[in-house]
């Protein structure tokens, strides 16, 4: 709008002509982009939207992957409410949330604040960056490879962990870590914590850089302890990043598959079964395609609710 | 008084450093044991255990595991898939975000939400229909199927990131270019792409690495060993029972090495990108 103010000294007619020309140009600046969306929309339709809708439709059938699907109404959904395997997978998923969201975020916060506020001051930035890179290293692995590494370490006969325990005289503590119902889930959780810590750490350390150092100095002058500064300044200032980290890791934790596939295949029994692996089993091992679709539809519903919360909160923040 | 205060401060300072070093050692231990045991003979592993350094650098195990995995071939598979996804996904992201961010199309908010959803949906909710579709159109067990699927899924993220950036693109530059007679394609490739190269290169690296690391859908779509990617091939090999300790370590190391290489190559881009994606 700003350029529409008439320029003194230019004859009226010319001014109008320029104005018209400008309007035409800005017209073309805002129009004619639809064609660029065609490949993206078509591809998303074929590869995401239609398969997604098909999956929902399949969840109302008892299709077995061959022949014609037969409508089953809500039968799958009724069945799932009484399926102890589904509830076991759901419960295990809560443990995954603990291991992938809650614990890494808390450790990440403490570690980030400690590295940024203490180590960087006392030993210099290079030292703190070194630690950050070190703790981040597991994150660069494909999850499946992380699983392979840990399956090797936790191997019952010749694995590193049992060897270490035996060597330091704690032979009674050696276990078949992944093969025993009591230790399988905690072991998988340990692997997840190891894998996840780097992500919140890196995000939080970057976030801390935008916190005004004056805040800390003022607090220090007022005699605030390190813990007080941590709670009242650090956490308060980087709330947006904490929020994003929690949401992202939450979504990841609901989709966790490769680690379970490599480490335990959901076993022993249903000790480490998670919804994504349960859906996979029904799709490709038991040919219960309709039931698999039901599980994945429920997973999707939970994730969509989470994204919805994310979008509303983010747009509220931007206002 | 002053002196003892100083002393405790120094003690605290070095104790905290020590604590951090211990923590870091625990986190890095898995990498360390994988590396040292990849160079041991099986007998050496049995006799000396996993924590000793190898007596000499024995490359045999690594070499045999490489051959057993047909690793050169697997690296090539992963490379082709990840590169194609990065290029194709970037192309789609550019076109989408050009229309949504610069063109400010009507309904752009709805479209952006759809793209964001498309990127976040669990792959389990697409897997069976995609598997069926791939079989139907004859793309099952082809790398093209994996490439197309991930190009679309990842372009959804690229669209989200780039269009929020393009919506703030300085209008004056665009108007000037149009006044000079550029058409829409020239505007995109001669003005917008060069200006946003940093973000585009971050996206390229991300798409490449994300695709490299994928597991579930490649497993569903690529059943034959010859077509498999690096993580898939290693996970499958690990599942076989006749693997001994050193061969397992060697295969894990082969899975780790490319990622370390990417990390070193793209470290700057990555650290920029990890934070760029989270909070604008």
Coordinates of N, CA and C in Angstrom, one line a residue, chain A residues 10-228:
Chain A
X10 N 5.1 14.6 -10.4 CA 4.8 13.8 -11.5 C 3.4 14.1 -12.0
X11 N 3.2 14.3 -13.3 CA 1.9 14.6 -13.8 C 0.9 13.5 -13.5
X12 N -0.4 14.0 -13.3 CA -1.4 13.1 -12.9 C -1.5 11.9 -13.7
X13 N -1.5 12.1 -15.1 CA -1.8 10.9 -16.0 C -0.7 9.9 -15.9
X14 N 0.5 10.3 -15.8 CA 1.7 9.4 -15.7 C 1.6 8.6 -14.4
X15 N 1.3 9.4 -13.4 CA 1.1 8.8 -12.0 C 0.1 7.6 -12.1
X16 N -1.0 7.9 -12.8 CA -2.1 6.9 -12.8 C -1.6 5.7 -13.6
X17 N -0.9 6.0 -14.7 CA -0.4 4.9 -15.6 C 0.5 4.0 -14.8
X18 N 1.5 4.6 -14.0 CA 2.4 3.8 -13.2 C 1.6 3.0 -12.2
X19 N 0.7 3.6 -11.6 CA -0.1 2.9 -10.6 C -0.8 1.7 -11.2
X20 N -1.4 1.9 -12.4 CA -2.1 0.8 -13.1 C -1.1 -0.4 -13.4
X21 N 0.1 0.1 -13.9 CA 1.1 -0.9 -14.2 C 1.5 -1.7 -13.0
X22 N 1.7 -1.0 -11.9 CA 2.1 -1.6 -10.7 C 1.0 -2.6 -10.2
X23 N -0.3 -2.1 -10.3 CA -1.3 -3.0 -9.9 C -1.3 -4.3 -10.7
X24 N -1.1 -4.1 -12.0 CA -1.0 -5.3 -12.9 C 0.1 -6.3 -12.4
X25 N 1.2 -5.6 -12.1 CA 2.4 -6.5 -11.8 C 2.1 -7.2 -10.4
X26 N 1.6 -6.4 -9.5 CA 1.4 -7.1 -8.2 C 0.3 -8.1 -8.3
X27 N -0.6 -7.9 -9.3 CA -1.6 -8.9 -9.6 C -0.9 -10.2 -10.0
X28 N 0.1 -10.0 -10.9 CA 0.7 -11.3 -11.4 C 1.7 -11.8 -10.3
X29 N 2.1 -10.9 -9.4 CA 2.9 -11.4 -8.3 C 2.1 -12.4 -7.4
X30 N 0.8 -12.1 -7.3 CA 0.0 -12.9 -6.3 C -0.7 -14.1 -7.0
X31 N -0.8 -14.0 -8.3 CA -1.6 -15.1 -9.0 C -0.7 -16.0 -9.8
X32 N -1.3 -17.1 -10.2 CA -0.6 -18.0 -11.2 C 0.4 -19.0 -10.5
X33 N 0.2 -19.2 -9.3 CA 1.1 -20.2 -8.6 C 0.5 -21.6 -8.5
X34 N -0.8 -21.7 -8.8 CA -1.5 -22.9 -8.6 C -0.8 -24.1 -9.2
X35 N -0.3 -23.8 -10.4 CA 0.3 -24.9 -11.2 C 1.5 -25.6 -10.5
X36 N 2.2 -24.8 -9.6 CA 3.3 -25.3 -8.9 C 2.9 -26.3 -7.8
X37 N 1.6 -26.2 -7.4 CA 1.2 -27.1 -6.4 C 0.7 -28.5 -6.9
X38 N 0.5 -28.5 -8.3 CA -0.1 -29.8 -8.8 C 0.8 -31.0 -8.5
X39 N 2.1 -31.0 -8.8 CA 2.8 -32.3 -8.5 C 2.8 -32.6 -7.0
X40 N 3.0 -31.6 -6.2 CA 3.0 -31.9 -4.7 C 1.7 -32.4 -4.2
X41 N 0.6 -31.8 -4.7 CA -0.7 -32.3 -4.2 C -1.1 -33.7 -4.7
X42 N -0.8 -33.9 -6.0 CA -1.1 -35.2 -6.6 C -0.3 -36.3 -5.9
X43 N 1.0 -36.0 -5.7 CA 1.9 -37.0 -5.1 C 1.4 -37.3 -3.6
X44 N 1.1 -36.2 -2.9 CA 0.6 -36.4 -1.5 C -0.7 -37.2 -1.5
X45 N -1.5 -36.9 -2.5 CA -2.8 -37.6 -2.5 C -2.6 -39.1 -2.7
X46 N -1.7 -39.4 -3.7 CA -1.5 -40.8 -4.0 C -0.8 -41.6 -2.9
X47 N 0.2 -40.9 -2.4 CA 1.1 -41.6 -1.5 C 0.8 -41.5 0.0
X48 N 0.1 -40.4 0.4 CA -0.2 -40.3 1.8 C -1.8 -40.3 2.0
X49 N -2.5 -39.4 1.4 CA -3.9 -39.2 1.8 C -4.7 -40.5 1.4
X50 N -4.7 -40.9 0.2 CA -5.5 -42.1 -0.2 C -5.1 -43.3 0.6
X51 N -3.8 -43.7 0.7 CA -3.5 -44.8 1.5 C -4.0 -44.7 3.0
X52 N -3.9 -43.5 3.5 CA -4.3 -43.2 4.9 C -5.8 -43.5 5.0
X53 N -6.6 -42.9 4.0 CA -8.1 -43.1 4.1 C -8.4 -44.6 3.9
X54 N -7.6 -45.3 3.0 CA -7.9 -46.7 2.7 C -7.6 -47.5 4.0
X55 N -6.6 -47.1 4.7 CA -6.3 -47.8 6.0 C -7.4 -47.7 7.0
X56 N -8.0 -46.4 7.1 CA -9.1 -46.3 8.0 C -10.3 -47.2 7.5
X57 N -10.5 -47.2 6.2 CA -11.6 -48.0 5.7 C -11.4 -49.5 6.0
X58 N -10.1 -49.9 5.8 CA -9.8 -51.3 6.1 C -10.1 -51.7 7.5
X59 N -9.9 -50.7 8.4 CA -10.1 -51.0 9.8 C -11.5 -51.4 10.2
X60 N -12.5 -51.1 9.2 CA -13.9 -51.5 9.5 C -14.2 -52.8 8.7
X61 N -13.2 -53.5 8.3 CA -13.4 -54.8 7.6 C -12.6 -55.8 8.3
X62 N -12.8 -57.1 8.0 CA -11.9 -58.1 8.5 C -11.1 -58.7 7.4
X63 N -10.6 -57.8 6.5 CA -9.8 -58.2 5.4 C -8.6 -59.0 5.8
X64 N -8.2 -60.0 5.0 CA -7.0 -60.7 5.3 C -5.9 -60.5 4.2
X65 N -6.1 -59.5 3.4 CA -5.1 -59.1 2.4 C -5.3 -59.8 1.1
X66 N -6.2 -60.8 1.0 CA -6.5 -61.3 -0.3 C -8.1 -61.4 -0.4
X67 N -8.5 -61.4 -1.6 CA -10.0 -61.4 -1.8 C -10.6 -60.1 -1.6
X68 N -11.9 -60.1 -1.4 CA -12.6 -58.8 -1.2 C -12.8 -58.6 0.3
X69 N -12.6 -57.4 0.7 CA -12.8 -57.1 2.1 C -14.3 -57.1 2.5
X70 N -14.6 -57.7 3.6 CA -16.0 -57.8 4.1 C -16.2 -56.8 5.2
X71 N -17.3 -56.0 5.1 CA -17.5 -55.0 6.1 C -17.8 -55.6 7.4
X72 N -17.1 -55.1 8.4 CA -17.3 -55.7 9.8 C -17.8 -54.6 10.8
X73 N -18.0 -53.4 10.3 CA -18.5 -52.4 11.2 C -17.5 -52.1 12.3
X74 N -17.9 -52.0 13.5 CA -17.0 -51.6 14.6 C -16.4 -52.8 15.3
X75 N -16.6 -54.0 14.7 CA -16.2 -55.3 15.3 C -14.7 -55.2 15.8
X76 N -13.8 -54.7 14.9 CA -12.4 -54.6 15.3 C -12.2 -53.7 16.5
X77 N -12.9 -52.6 16.5 CA -12.7 -51.7 17.6 C -13.3 -52.3 18.9
X78 N -14.3 -53.1 18.8 CA -14.9 -53.7 20.0 C -13.9 -54.8 20.5
X79 N -13.3 -55.5 19.5 CA -12.4 -56.5 19.9 C -11.1 -56.0 20.6
X80 N -10.7 -54.8 20.1 CA -9.4 -54.3 20.6 C -9.6 -53.8 22.0
X81 N -10.8 -53.4 22.4 CA -11.0 -52.9 23.8 C -10.8 -54.1 24.8
X82 N -11.0 -55.3 24.3 CA -10.8 -56.5 25.2 C -9.6 -57.3 24.9
X83 N -8.7 -56.7 24.1 CA -7.5 -57.4 23.7 C -6.4 -57.1 24.6
X84 N -6.0 -58.1 25.4 CA -4.9 -57.8 26.4 C -3.6 -57.5 25.8
X85 N -3.4 -58.0 24.5 CA -2.1 -57.6 23.8 C -2.1 -56.1 23.5
X86 N -3.3 -55.7 23.0 CA -3.3 -54.2 22.7 C -3.1 -53.4 24.0
X87 N -3.7 -53.8 25.1 CA -3.5 -53.0 26.3 C -2.0 -53.1 26.8
X88 N -1.5 -54.3 26.6 CA 0.0 -54.5 27.0 C 0.8 -53.5 26.1
X89 N 0.5 -53.5 24.8 CA 1.3 -52.6 23.9 C 1.1 -51.1 24.3
X90 N -0.1 -50.8 24.8 CA -0.4 -49.4 25.2 C 0.4 -49.1 26.5
X91 N 0.4 -50.0 27.4 CA 1.1 -49.8 28.6 C 2.6 -49.6 28.4
X92 N 3.1 -50.5 27.5 CA 4.5 -50.4 27.2 C 4.8 -49.1 26.6
X93 N 3.9 -48.6 25.8 CA 4.1 -47.3 25.2 C 4.2 -46.2 26.2
X94 N 3.5 -46.3 27.3 CA 3.6 -45.3 28.4 C 5.1 -45.4 28.9
X95 N 5.6 -46.6 29.1 CA 7.0 -46.7 29.5 C 8.0 -46.1 28.5
X96 N 7.6 -46.3 27.2 CA 8.5 -45.7 26.2 C 8.4 -44.1 26.3
X97 N 7.3 -43.6 26.6 CA 7.2 -42.2 26.8 C 8.1 -41.7 27.9
X98 N 8.1 -42.5 29.0 CA 8.9 -42.2 30.1 C 10.4 -42.2 29.7
X99 N 10.8 -43.2 28.9 CA 12.2 -43.4 28.5 C 12.6 -42.5 27.3
X100 N 11.6 -42.1 26.5 CA 12.0 -41.2 25.4 C 11.7 -39.8 25.5
X101 N 10.7 -39.5 26.4 CA 10.3 -38.1 26.5 C 10.7 -37.5 27.9
X102 N 10.1 -38.1 28.9 CA 10.3 -37.5 30.3 C 11.7 -37.5 30.7
X103 N 12.3 -38.7 30.8 CA 13.7 -38.8 31.3 C 14.7 -38.0 30.5
X104 N 14.7 -38.2 29.1 CA 15.7 -37.4 28.3 C 15.5 -35.9 28.4
X105 N 14.2 -35.5 28.5 CA 14.0 -34.0 28.6 C 14.5 -33.5 29.9
X106 N 14.3 -34.2 31.0 CA 14.8 -33.8 32.3 C 16.3 -33.8 32.4
X107 N 16.9 -34.9 31.9 CA 18.4 -35.0 31.9 C 18.9 -33.9 30.9
X108 N 18.3 -33.8 29.8 CA 18.7 -32.8 28.8 C 18.7 -31.4 29.4
X109 N 17.7 -31.0 30.1 CA 17.6 -29.7 30.7 C 18.7 -29.5 31.7
X110 N 18.9 -30.4 32.6 CA 19.9 -30.3 33.7 C 21.3 -30.2 33.0
X111 N 21.5 -31.1 32.1 CA 22.8 -31.2 31.4 C 23.1 -29.9 30.6
X112 N 22.1 -29.4 29.9 CA 22.3 -28.2 29.1 C 22.6 -27.0 29.9
X113 N 21.8 -26.9 31.0 CA 22.0 -25.8 31.9 C 23.4 -25.8 32.6
X114 N 23.8 -27.1 32.9 CA 25.1 -27.3 33.6 C 26.2 -27.0 32.6
X115 N 26.1 -27.5 31.4 CA 27.2 -27.2 30.4 C 27.2 -25.8 30.0
X116 N 26.1 -25.2 29.9 CA 26.1 -23.8 29.4 C 26.5 -22.8 30.5
X117 N 26.0 -23.0 31.7 CA 26.1 -22.1 32.7 C 27.3 -22.3 33.6
X118 N 27.8 -23.5 33.7 CA 28.9 -23.8 34.6 C 30.1 -24.2 33.9
X119 N 30.0 -25.3 33.1 CA 31.2 -25.8 32.4 C 31.8 -24.8 31.4
X120 N 30.9 -24.1 30.6 CA 31.4 -23.2 29.6 C 32.0 -22.0 30.3
X121 N 31.6 -21.6 31.5 CA 32.2 -20.5 32.2 C 33.5 -20.9 32.8
X122 N 33.6 -22.1 33.4 CA 34.8 -22.5 34.1 C 35.9 -23.0 33.2
X123 N 35.4 -23.8 32.2 CA 36.4 -24.5 31.3 C 36.4 -24.0 29.9
X124 N 35.6 -23.1 29.6 CA 35.6 -22.5 28.2 C 34.5 -23.2 27.3
X125 N 34.2 -22.5 26.2 CA 33.2 -23.0 25.3 C 33.6 -24.3 24.6
X126 N 34.9 -24.4 24.3 CA 35.3 -25.6 23.6 C 35.0 -26.9 24.4
X127 N 35.2 -26.8 25.7 CA 34.9 -28.0 26.5 C 33.5 -28.3 26.5
X128 N 32.6 -27.3 26.6 CA 31.2 -27.5 26.7 C 30.7 -28.1 25.3
X129 N 31.3 -27.5 24.2 CA 30.9 -28.1 22.9 C 31.3 -29.5 22.7
X130 N 32.5 -29.8 23.3 CA 33.0 -31.2 23.2 C 32.0 -32.2 23.9
X131 N 31.6 -31.8 25.1 CA 30.6 -32.6 25.8 C 29.3 -32.8 25.0
X132 N 28.9 -31.6 24.5 CA 27.6 -31.6 23.7 C 27.7 -32.6 22.6
X133 N 28.8 -32.5 21.8 CA 29.0 -33.4 20.7 C 29.0 -34.9 21.1
X134 N 29.7 -35.1 22.2 CA 29.8 -36.5 22.7 C 28.5 -37.1 23.1
X135 N 27.7 -36.3 23.9 CA 26.4 -36.8 24.3 C 25.4 -37.0 23.1
X136 N 25.7 -36.2 22.0 CA 24.8 -36.2 20.9 C 25.1 -37.4 20.0
X137 N 26.3 -38.0 20.1 CA 26.7 -39.0 19.1 C 25.7 -40.1 18.9
X138 N 25.1 -40.7 19.9 CA 24.1 -41.8 19.6 C 23.0 -41.4 18.7
X139 N 22.7 -40.1 18.7 CA 21.6 -39.6 17.8 C 21.9 -39.7 16.4
X140 N 23.2 -39.8 16.0 CA 23.4 -39.8 14.6 C 23.2 -41.2 14.0
X141 N 23.0 -42.2 14.8 CA 22.9 -43.6 14.3 C 21.4 -43.8 13.8
X142 N 21.3 -44.6 12.8 CA 19.9 -45.1 12.5 C 19.4 -45.9 13.7
X143 N 18.2 -45.8 14.1 CA 17.7 -46.5 15.3 C 18.0 -48.0 15.2
X144 N 17.8 -48.5 14.0 CA 18.0 -50.0 13.9 C 19.5 -50.3 14.2
X145 N 20.4 -49.5 13.8 CA 21.9 -49.8 14.1 C 22.1 -49.6 15.6
X146 N 21.5 -48.6 16.3 CA 21.6 -48.5 17.7 C 21.1 -49.8 18.4
X147 N 20.0 -50.3 17.8 CA 19.5 -51.6 18.4 C 20.4 -52.7 18.2
X148 N 21.1 -52.8 17.0 CA 22.1 -53.8 16.8 C 23.2 -53.7 17.8
X149 N 23.7 -52.5 18.0 CA 24.8 -52.3 18.9 C 24.4 -52.9 20.3
X150 N 23.3 -52.5 20.8 CA 22.9 -52.9 22.1 C 22.5 -54.3 22.3
X151 N 21.9 -54.9 21.2 CA 21.7 -56.3 21.3 C 22.9 -57.1 21.4
X152 N 24.0 -56.6 20.8 CA 25.3 -57.2 20.9 C 25.8 -57.1 22.3
X153 N 25.7 -55.9 22.9 CA 26.2 -55.7 24.3 C 25.4 -56.5 25.3
X154 N 24.1 -56.7 25.1 CA 23.2 -57.3 26.0 C 23.1 -58.8 25.8
X155 N 23.8 -59.3 24.8 CA 23.8 -60.8 24.4 C 24.1 -61.6 25.7
X156 N 23.3 -62.6 26.0 CA 23.4 -63.3 27.3 C 24.7 -64.1 27.5
X157 N 25.2 -64.8 26.4 CA 26.4 -65.7 26.6 C 27.7 -64.9 26.6
X158 N 27.9 -64.1 25.6 CA 29.2 -63.5 25.4 C 29.1 -61.9 25.4
X159 N 27.9 -61.4 25.8 CA 27.7 -59.9 25.7 C 28.6 -59.2 26.6
X160 N 28.8 -57.9 26.3 CA 29.7 -57.1 27.1 C 29.2 -56.9 28.5
X161 N 27.9 -56.6 28.7 CA 27.4 -56.3 30.0 C 27.6 -57.4 31.0
X162 N 27.2 -58.6 30.6 CA 27.3 -59.8 31.5 C 28.8 -60.1 31.7
X163 N 29.7 -59.9 30.7 CA 31.1 -60.1 30.9 C 31.6 -59.1 32.0
X164 N 31.2 -57.8 31.9 CA 31.6 -56.8 32.9 C 31.2 -57.2 34.3
X165 N 29.9 -57.6 34.4 CA 29.4 -57.9 35.7 C 30.2 -59.1 36.3
X166 N 30.4 -60.1 35.5 CA 31.2 -61.3 35.9 C 32.6 -60.9 36.4
X167 N 33.2 -60.0 35.6 CA 34.6 -59.6 35.9 C 34.7 -58.9 37.2
X168 N 33.7 -58.1 37.5 CA 33.8 -57.3 38.8 C 33.2 -58.1 39.9
X169 N 32.9 -59.4 39.7 CA 32.4 -60.2 40.8 C 30.9 -60.2 41.1
X170 N 30.2 -59.6 40.1 CA 28.7 -59.6 40.3 C 28.0 -60.6 39.4
X171 N 28.6 -61.8 39.4 CA 28.0 -62.8 38.5 C 26.5 -63.0 38.7
X172 N 26.1 -62.9 40.0 CA 24.7 -63.1 40.3 C 23.8 -62.2 39.6
X173 N 24.4 -61.0 39.2 CA 23.5 -60.1 38.5 C 23.4 -60.3 37.0
X174 N 24.1 -61.2 36.5 CA 24.0 -61.4 35.0 C 22.7 -62.0 34.7
X175 N 22.2 -61.6 33.5 CA 20.8 -61.9 33.1 C 20.8 -62.2 31.6
X176 N 19.8 -62.8 31.2 CA 19.4 -62.8 29.8 C 18.6 -61.5 29.6
X177 N 19.2 -60.4 29.5 CA 18.6 -59.1 29.6 C 17.3 -58.9 28.7
X178 N 17.5 -59.3 27.5 CA 16.4 -59.0 26.5 C 15.4 -60.2 26.5
X179 N 15.9 -61.4 27.0 CA 15.1 -62.6 26.9 C 14.2 -62.9 28.1
X180 N 14.3 -62.1 29.1 CA 13.6 -62.3 30.4 C 12.5 -61.2 30.5
X181 N 11.3 -61.7 30.8 CA 10.2 -60.7 30.8 C 10.5 -59.5 31.8
X182 N 11.1 -59.9 33.0 CA 11.3 -58.8 34.0 C 12.3 -57.8 33.6
X183 N 13.3 -58.1 32.8 CA 14.4 -57.2 32.4 C 14.3 -56.6 31.0
X184 N 13.4 -57.2 30.2 CA 13.4 -56.8 28.8 C 13.0 -55.4 28.6
X185 N 11.9 -55.0 29.3 CA 11.4 -53.6 29.1 C 12.3 -52.6 29.7
X186 N 12.8 -52.8 30.9 CA 13.8 -51.9 31.5 C 15.1 -51.7 30.6
X187 N 15.5 -52.9 30.0 CA 16.7 -52.8 29.1 C 16.4 -52.0 27.9
X188 N 15.2 -52.2 27.3 CA 14.9 -51.4 26.1 C 14.8 -49.9 26.5
X189 N 14.2 -49.7 27.6 CA 14.1 -48.3 28.1 C 15.5 -47.6 28.2
X190 N 16.4 -48.4 28.8 CA 17.8 -47.9 29.0 C 18.4 -47.5 27.6
X191 N 18.2 -48.4 26.6 CA 18.7 -48.1 25.3 C 18.1 -46.8 24.7
X192 N 16.8 -46.7 25.0 CA 16.1 -45.5 24.5 C 16.6 -44.2 25.1
X193 N 16.8 -44.3 26.4 CA 17.4 -43.1 27.1 C 18.7 -42.7 26.5
X194 N 19.6 -43.7 26.4 CA 20.9 -43.5 25.8 C 20.8 -42.9 24.5
X195 N 19.9 -43.3 23.7 CA 19.8 -42.8 22.3 C 19.2 -41.4 22.3
X196 N 18.3 -41.1 23.2 CA 17.5 -39.8 23.1 C 18.2 -38.6 23.6
X197 N 19.0 -38.7 24.6 CA 19.5 -37.6 25.4 C 20.1 -36.4 24.6
X198 N 20.8 -36.8 23.5 CA 21.4 -35.8 22.7 C 20.5 -34.8 22.1
X199 N 19.3 -35.2 21.7 CA 18.4 -34.3 21.0 C 17.9 -33.1 21.9
X200 N 17.3 -33.4 23.1 CA 17.0 -32.2 23.9 C 18.2 -31.4 24.3
X201 N 19.3 -32.1 24.5 CA 20.5 -31.3 25.0 C 20.9 -30.3 23.9
X202 N 21.0 -30.7 22.7 CA 21.4 -29.8 21.6 C 20.4 -28.6 21.5
X203 N 19.1 -29.0 21.5 CA 18.1 -27.9 21.3 C 18.2 -26.9 22.5
X204 N 18.3 -27.5 23.7 CA 18.2 -26.6 24.9 C 19.5 -25.7 24.9
X205 N 20.6 -26.3 24.5 CA 21.8 -25.5 24.6 C 21.8 -24.3 23.6
X206 N 21.2 -24.6 22.4 CA 21.0 -23.5 21.4 C 20.0 -22.5 22.0
X207 N 19.0 -23.0 22.7 CA 18.0 -22.1 23.2 C 18.6 -21.1 24.3
X208 N 19.4 -21.7 25.0 CA 20.0 -20.9 26.1 C 20.8 -19.7 25.6
X209 N 21.3 -19.8 24.4 CA 22.1 -18.7 23.8 C 21.3 -17.5 23.6
X210 N 19.9 -17.6 23.6 CA 19.2 -16.4 23.4 C 18.7 -15.8 24.7
X211 N 19.0 -16.5 25.8 CA 18.6 -15.9 27.1 C 19.6 -14.8 27.5
X212 N 19.1 -13.7 27.9 CA 20.0 -12.5 28.2 C 20.9 -12.9 29.4
X213 N 22.2 -12.7 29.2 CA 23.1 -13.0 30.3 C 22.8 -12.1 31.5
X214 N 22.2 -10.9 31.3 CA 22.0 -10.0 32.4 C 21.0 -10.6 33.4
X215 N 20.1 -11.4 32.9 CA 19.1 -12.1 33.8 C 19.9 -12.9 34.9
X216 N 20.9 -13.6 34.4 CA 21.6 -14.5 35.3 C 22.5 -13.6 36.3
X217 N 23.1 -12.6 35.7 CA 23.9 -11.7 36.5 C 23.1 -11.0 37.6
X218 N 21.9 -10.5 37.2 CA 21.0 -9.9 38.2 C 20.6 -10.8 39.3
X219 N 20.3 -12.1 38.8 CA 19.9 -13.1 39.8 C 21.1 -13.4 40.8
X220 N 22.3 -13.5 40.2 CA 23.4 -13.8 41.0 C 23.7 -12.7 42.0
X221 N 23.5 -11.4 41.6 CA 23.7 -10.3 42.5 C 22.7 -10.4 43.6
X222 N 21.4 -10.8 43.3 CA 20.4 -10.9 44.3 C 20.6 -12.1 45.2
X223 N 21.6 -12.9 44.9 CA 22.0 -14.0 45.8 C 21.2 -15.3 45.4
X224 N 20.7 -15.4 44.2 CA 20.0 -16.7 43.8 C 21.0 -17.8 43.7
X225 N 20.6 -19.0 44.1 CA 21.5 -20.1 44.0 C 21.4 -20.7 42.6
X226 N 22.3 -21.6 42.3 CA 22.3 -22.2 40.9 C 20.9 -22.8 40.6
X227 N 20.4 -23.6 41.6 CA 19.1 -24.2 41.4 C 18.0 -23.2 41.2
X228 N 18.0 -22.1 41.9 CA 17.0 -21.1 41.8 C 17.0 -20.5 40.4

